[in-house]
Coordinates of C-alpha atoms in Angstrom, one line a residue:
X1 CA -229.5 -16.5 -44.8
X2 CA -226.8 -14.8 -42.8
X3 CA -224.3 -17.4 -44.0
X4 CA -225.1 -15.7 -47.6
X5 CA -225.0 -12.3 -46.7
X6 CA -221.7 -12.6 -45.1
X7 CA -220.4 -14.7 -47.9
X8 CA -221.0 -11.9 -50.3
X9 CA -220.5 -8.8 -47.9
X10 CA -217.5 -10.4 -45.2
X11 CA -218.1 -8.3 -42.2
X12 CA -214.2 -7.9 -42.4
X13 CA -214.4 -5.8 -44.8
X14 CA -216.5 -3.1 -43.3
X15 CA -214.9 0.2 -41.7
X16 CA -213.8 -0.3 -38.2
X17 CA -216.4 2.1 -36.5
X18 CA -218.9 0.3 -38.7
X19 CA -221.5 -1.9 -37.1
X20 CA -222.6 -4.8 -39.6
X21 CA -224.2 -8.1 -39.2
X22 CA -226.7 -9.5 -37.2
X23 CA -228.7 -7.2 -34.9
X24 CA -231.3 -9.6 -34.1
X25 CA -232.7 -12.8 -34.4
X26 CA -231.6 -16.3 -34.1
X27 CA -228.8 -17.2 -36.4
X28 CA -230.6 -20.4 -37.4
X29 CA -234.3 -19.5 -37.4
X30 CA -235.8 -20.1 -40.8
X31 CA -236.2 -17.2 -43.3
X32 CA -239.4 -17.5 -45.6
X33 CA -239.5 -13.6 -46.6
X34 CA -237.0 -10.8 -46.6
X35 CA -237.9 -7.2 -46.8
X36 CA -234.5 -4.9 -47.7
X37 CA -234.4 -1.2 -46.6
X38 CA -231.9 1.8 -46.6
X39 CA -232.9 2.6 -42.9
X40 CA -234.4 1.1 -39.6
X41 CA -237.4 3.1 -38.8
X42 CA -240.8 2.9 -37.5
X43 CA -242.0 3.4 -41.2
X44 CA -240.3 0.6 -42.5
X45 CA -240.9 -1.8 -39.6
X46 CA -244.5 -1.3 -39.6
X47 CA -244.1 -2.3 -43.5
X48 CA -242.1 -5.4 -43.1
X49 CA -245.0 -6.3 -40.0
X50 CA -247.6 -5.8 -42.5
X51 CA -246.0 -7.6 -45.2
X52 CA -245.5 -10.7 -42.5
X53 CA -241.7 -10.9 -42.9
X54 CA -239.4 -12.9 -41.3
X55 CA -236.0 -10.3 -41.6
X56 CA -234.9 -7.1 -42.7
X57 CA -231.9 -6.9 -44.7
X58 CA -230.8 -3.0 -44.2
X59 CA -228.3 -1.3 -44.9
X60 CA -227.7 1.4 -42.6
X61 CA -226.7 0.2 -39.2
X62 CA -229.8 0.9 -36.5
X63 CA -227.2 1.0 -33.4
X64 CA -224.2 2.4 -34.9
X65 CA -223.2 4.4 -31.8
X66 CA -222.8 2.9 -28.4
X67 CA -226.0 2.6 -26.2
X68 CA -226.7 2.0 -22.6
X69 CA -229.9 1.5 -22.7
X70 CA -233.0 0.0 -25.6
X71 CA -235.9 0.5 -23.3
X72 CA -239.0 1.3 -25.2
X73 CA -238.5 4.8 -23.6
X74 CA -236.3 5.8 -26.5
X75 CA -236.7 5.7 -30.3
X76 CA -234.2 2.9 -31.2
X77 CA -235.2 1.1 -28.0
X78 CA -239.2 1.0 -29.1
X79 CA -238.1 -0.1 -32.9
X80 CA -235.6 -3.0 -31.2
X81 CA -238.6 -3.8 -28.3
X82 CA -241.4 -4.3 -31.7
X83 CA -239.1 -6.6 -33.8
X84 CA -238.2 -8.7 -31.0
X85 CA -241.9 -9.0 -29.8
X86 CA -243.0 -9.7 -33.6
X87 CA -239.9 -12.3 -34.2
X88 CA -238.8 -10.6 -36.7
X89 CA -234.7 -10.7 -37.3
X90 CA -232.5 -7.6 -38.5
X91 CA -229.3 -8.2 -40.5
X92 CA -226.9 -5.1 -41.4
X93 CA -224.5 -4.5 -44.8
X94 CA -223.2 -1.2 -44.6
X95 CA -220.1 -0.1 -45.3
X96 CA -218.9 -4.3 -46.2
X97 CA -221.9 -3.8 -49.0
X98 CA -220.2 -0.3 -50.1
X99 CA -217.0 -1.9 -51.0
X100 CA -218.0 -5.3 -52.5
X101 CA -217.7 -5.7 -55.9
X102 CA -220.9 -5.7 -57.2
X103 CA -222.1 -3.1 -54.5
X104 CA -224.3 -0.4 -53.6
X105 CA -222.4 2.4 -56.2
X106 CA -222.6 -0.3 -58.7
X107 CA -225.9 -0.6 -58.4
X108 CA -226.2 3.4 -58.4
X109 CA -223.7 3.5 -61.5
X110 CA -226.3 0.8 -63.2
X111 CA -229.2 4.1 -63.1
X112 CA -226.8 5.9 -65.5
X113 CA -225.4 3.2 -67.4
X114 CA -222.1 3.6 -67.1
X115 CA -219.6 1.7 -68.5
X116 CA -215.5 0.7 -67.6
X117 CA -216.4 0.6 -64.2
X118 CA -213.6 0.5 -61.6
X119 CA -213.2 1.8 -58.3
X120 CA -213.1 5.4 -57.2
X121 CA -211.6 4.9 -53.9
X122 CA -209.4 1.6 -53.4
X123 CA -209.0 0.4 -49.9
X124 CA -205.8 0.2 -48.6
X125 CA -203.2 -2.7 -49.6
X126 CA -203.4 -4.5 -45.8
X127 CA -207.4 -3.9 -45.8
X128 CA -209.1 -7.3 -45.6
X129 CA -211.2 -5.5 -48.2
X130 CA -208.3 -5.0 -51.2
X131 CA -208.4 -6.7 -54.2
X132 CA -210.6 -7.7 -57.2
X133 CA -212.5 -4.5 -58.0
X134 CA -213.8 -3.2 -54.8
X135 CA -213.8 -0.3 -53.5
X136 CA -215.6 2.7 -52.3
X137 CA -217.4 4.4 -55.4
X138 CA -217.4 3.8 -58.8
X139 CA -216.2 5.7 -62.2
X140 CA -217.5 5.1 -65.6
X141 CA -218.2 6.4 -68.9
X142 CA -221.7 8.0 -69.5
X143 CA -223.6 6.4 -73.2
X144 CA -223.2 9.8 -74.2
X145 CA -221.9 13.4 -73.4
X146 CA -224.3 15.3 -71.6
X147 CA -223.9 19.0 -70.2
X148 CA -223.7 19.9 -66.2
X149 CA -227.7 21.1 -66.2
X150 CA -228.7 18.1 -68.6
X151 CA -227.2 15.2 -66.5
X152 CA -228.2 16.9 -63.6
X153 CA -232.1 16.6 -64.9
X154 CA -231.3 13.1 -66.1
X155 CA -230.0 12.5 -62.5
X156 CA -233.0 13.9 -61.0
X157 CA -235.3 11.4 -63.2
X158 CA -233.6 8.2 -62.9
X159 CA -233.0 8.6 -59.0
X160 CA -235.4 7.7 -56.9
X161 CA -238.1 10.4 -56.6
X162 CA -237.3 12.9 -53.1
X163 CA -238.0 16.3 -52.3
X164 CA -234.2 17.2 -52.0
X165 CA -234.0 15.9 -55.9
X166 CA -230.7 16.8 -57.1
X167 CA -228.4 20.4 -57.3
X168 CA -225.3 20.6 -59.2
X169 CA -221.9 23.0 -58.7
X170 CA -220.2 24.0 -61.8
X171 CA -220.3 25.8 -65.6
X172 CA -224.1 24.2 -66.5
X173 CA -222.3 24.0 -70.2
X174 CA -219.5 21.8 -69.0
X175 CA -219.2 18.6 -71.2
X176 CA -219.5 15.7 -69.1
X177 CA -218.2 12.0 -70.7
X178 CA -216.9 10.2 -67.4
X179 CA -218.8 10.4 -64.2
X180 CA -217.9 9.0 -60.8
X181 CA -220.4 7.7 -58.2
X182 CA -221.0 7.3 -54.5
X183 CA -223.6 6.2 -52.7
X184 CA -224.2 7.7 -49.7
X185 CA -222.0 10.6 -47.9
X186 CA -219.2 11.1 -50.3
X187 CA -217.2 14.7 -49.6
X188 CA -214.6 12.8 -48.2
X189 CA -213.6 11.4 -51.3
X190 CA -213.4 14.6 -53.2
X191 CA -210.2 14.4 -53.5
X192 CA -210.2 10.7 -55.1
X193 CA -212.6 12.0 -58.0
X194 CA -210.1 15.1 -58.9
X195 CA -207.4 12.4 -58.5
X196 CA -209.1 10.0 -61.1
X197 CA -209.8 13.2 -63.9
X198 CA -213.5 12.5 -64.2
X199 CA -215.4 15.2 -65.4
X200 CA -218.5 15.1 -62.8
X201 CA -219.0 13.5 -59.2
X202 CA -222.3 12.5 -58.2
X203 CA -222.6 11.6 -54.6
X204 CA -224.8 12.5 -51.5
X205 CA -224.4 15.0 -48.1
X206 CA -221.9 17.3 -49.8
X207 CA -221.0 19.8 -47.8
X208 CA -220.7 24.0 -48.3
X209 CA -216.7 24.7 -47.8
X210 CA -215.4 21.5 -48.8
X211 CA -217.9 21.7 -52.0
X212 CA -216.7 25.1 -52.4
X213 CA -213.1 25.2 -52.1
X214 CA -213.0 21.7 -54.7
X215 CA -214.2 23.7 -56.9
X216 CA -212.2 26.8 -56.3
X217 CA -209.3 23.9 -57.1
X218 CA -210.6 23.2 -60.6
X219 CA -212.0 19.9 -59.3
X220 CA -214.2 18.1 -61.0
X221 CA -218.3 19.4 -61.0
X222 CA -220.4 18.3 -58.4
X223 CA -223.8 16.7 -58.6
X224 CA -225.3 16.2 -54.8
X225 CA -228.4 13.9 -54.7
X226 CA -230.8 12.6 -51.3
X227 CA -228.4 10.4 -49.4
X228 CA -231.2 7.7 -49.6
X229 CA -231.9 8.1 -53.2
X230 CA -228.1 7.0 -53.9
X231 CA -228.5 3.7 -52.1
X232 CA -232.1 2.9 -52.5
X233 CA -230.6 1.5 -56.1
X234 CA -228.8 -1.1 -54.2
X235 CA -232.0 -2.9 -52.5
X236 CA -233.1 -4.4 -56.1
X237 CA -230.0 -5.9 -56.6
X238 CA -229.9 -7.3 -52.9
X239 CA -233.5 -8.9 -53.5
X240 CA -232.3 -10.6 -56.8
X241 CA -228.9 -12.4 -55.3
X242 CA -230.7 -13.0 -52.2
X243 CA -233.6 -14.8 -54.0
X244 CA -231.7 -16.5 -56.5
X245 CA -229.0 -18.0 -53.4
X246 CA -231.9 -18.8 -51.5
X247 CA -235.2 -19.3 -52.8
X248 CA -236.5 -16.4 -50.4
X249 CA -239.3 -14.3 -51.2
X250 CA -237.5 -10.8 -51.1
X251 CA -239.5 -7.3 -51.1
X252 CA -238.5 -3.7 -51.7
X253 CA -238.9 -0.9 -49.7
X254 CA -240.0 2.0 -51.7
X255 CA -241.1 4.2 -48.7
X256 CA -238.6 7.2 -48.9
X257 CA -237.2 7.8 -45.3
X258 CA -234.3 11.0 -46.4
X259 CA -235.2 13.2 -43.6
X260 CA -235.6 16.0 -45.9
X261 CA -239.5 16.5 -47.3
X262 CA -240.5 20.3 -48.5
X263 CA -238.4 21.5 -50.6
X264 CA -238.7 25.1 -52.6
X265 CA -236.4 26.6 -55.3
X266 CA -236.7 30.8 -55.8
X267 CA -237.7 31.9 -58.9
X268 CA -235.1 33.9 -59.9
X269 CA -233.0 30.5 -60.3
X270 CA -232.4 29.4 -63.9
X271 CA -230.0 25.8 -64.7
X272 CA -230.7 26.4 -68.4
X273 CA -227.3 26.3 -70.4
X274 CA -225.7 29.8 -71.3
X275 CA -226.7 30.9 -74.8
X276 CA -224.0 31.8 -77.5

């Protein structure tokens, strides 16, 4: 099992402050059932426990940051403590699964049927990541025009379901034919999407002045979804490649674990478009 993952996500190609791979578990245990998830959490482990699987395939990093310490004291410490205790491995493609080529914002691209895909943000020439089609992101044509306010309801229903949903910057009228993607955190790639022309950039964890002063530089219009909504897309197309390579049984998690869970819009607030 890890042999495939790192055949189709190379831990050489993640970031450098990335932490991919295998967390736990022995390398050559056998693998009967996989359960894939955005994020390590009590949540989700008490799912894969109940569903008697034998790793999780996730793709946020549970110990990204230096630790000095996983007693079961402390929240990551109780999580690692459980999965050891129920033999249960964890396996990590994060930023290596951003980049591949097909990769979480292809997956994400896939919910609006894009087409002409190619990379929003190319790694460098030296990166053991260049080449082929990879990259961070992804930019495509929609099936058909849509307006600011309608793509951002189409966005809204054919994302996963959050409380965050999704809130767009820009003229509601504006015409929108080519859209980039990004799962995940994407304001630092701003830049890239004004770069490539598109009309819209849909990505996750935008942030008030950069957001703002994009805008205020004629950038492209801004759609900001639940960071797990963007790569929640990503987990179905894990399951398939991982069950076709291997013959495992491969599950889903569907439990939503964005941080974010009430949310409340004033009245006065109106995304209709603007009326001749």
């Amino acid at each position: 099992m890890v042999a495939e993952l790192e055949r189709r996500y190379p831990p050489a190609w993640a970031e450098d402050w990335d932490r991919v791979g295998l967390v736990l578990g022995e390398p050559c245990a056998p693998v009967r059932r996989v359960l894939c998830v955005v994020d390590v959490v009590p949540e989700t482990v008490a799912e894969a426990l109940d569903a008697g699987v034998d790793m999780i395939v996730a793709h946020h990093p549970l110990l990204l940051r230096g630790v000095s310490s996983v007693a079961p004291t402390t929240f990551k410490g109780r999580i690692v403590h459980r999965l050891i205790k129920s033999d249960v491995a964890l396996y990590v493609a994060h930023t290596n699964a951003d980049v591949a080529d097909p990769g979480v914002s292809d997956a994400l691209a896939a919910r609006f049927g894009l087409t002409g895909l190619r990379p929003l943000h190319r790694p460098a020439p030296n990166s053991p990541a260049h080449g082929d089609g990879r990259g961070i992101g992804r930019i495509g044509e929609l099936p058909e025009p849509m307006t600011l306010a309608e793509l951002t309801r189409h966005a809204a229903a054919v994302l996963p379901a959050t409380a965050w949903g999704v809130r767009a910057a820009g003229d509601p009228g504006r015409m929108v034919r080519t859209l980039a993607v990004s799962g995940g955190a994407g304001d630092g790639f701003l830049a890239d999407a004004t770069a490539a022309g598109v009309d819209a950039f849909l990505t996750a964890d935008l942030r008030h002045h950069p957001a703002g002063e994009h805008l205020a530089a004629d950038g492209p219009a801004l759609l900001d979804a639940a960071h797990w909504a963007t790569e929640r897309p990503w987990l179905d197309d894990l399951a398939v490649l991982l069950r076709e390579a291997t013959g495992v049984e491969t599950l889903v998690s569907d439990l939503a674990t964005d941080p974010w869970t009430v949310h409340a819009a004033p009245p006065a607030v109106d995304d209709k478009e603007p009326r001749p």
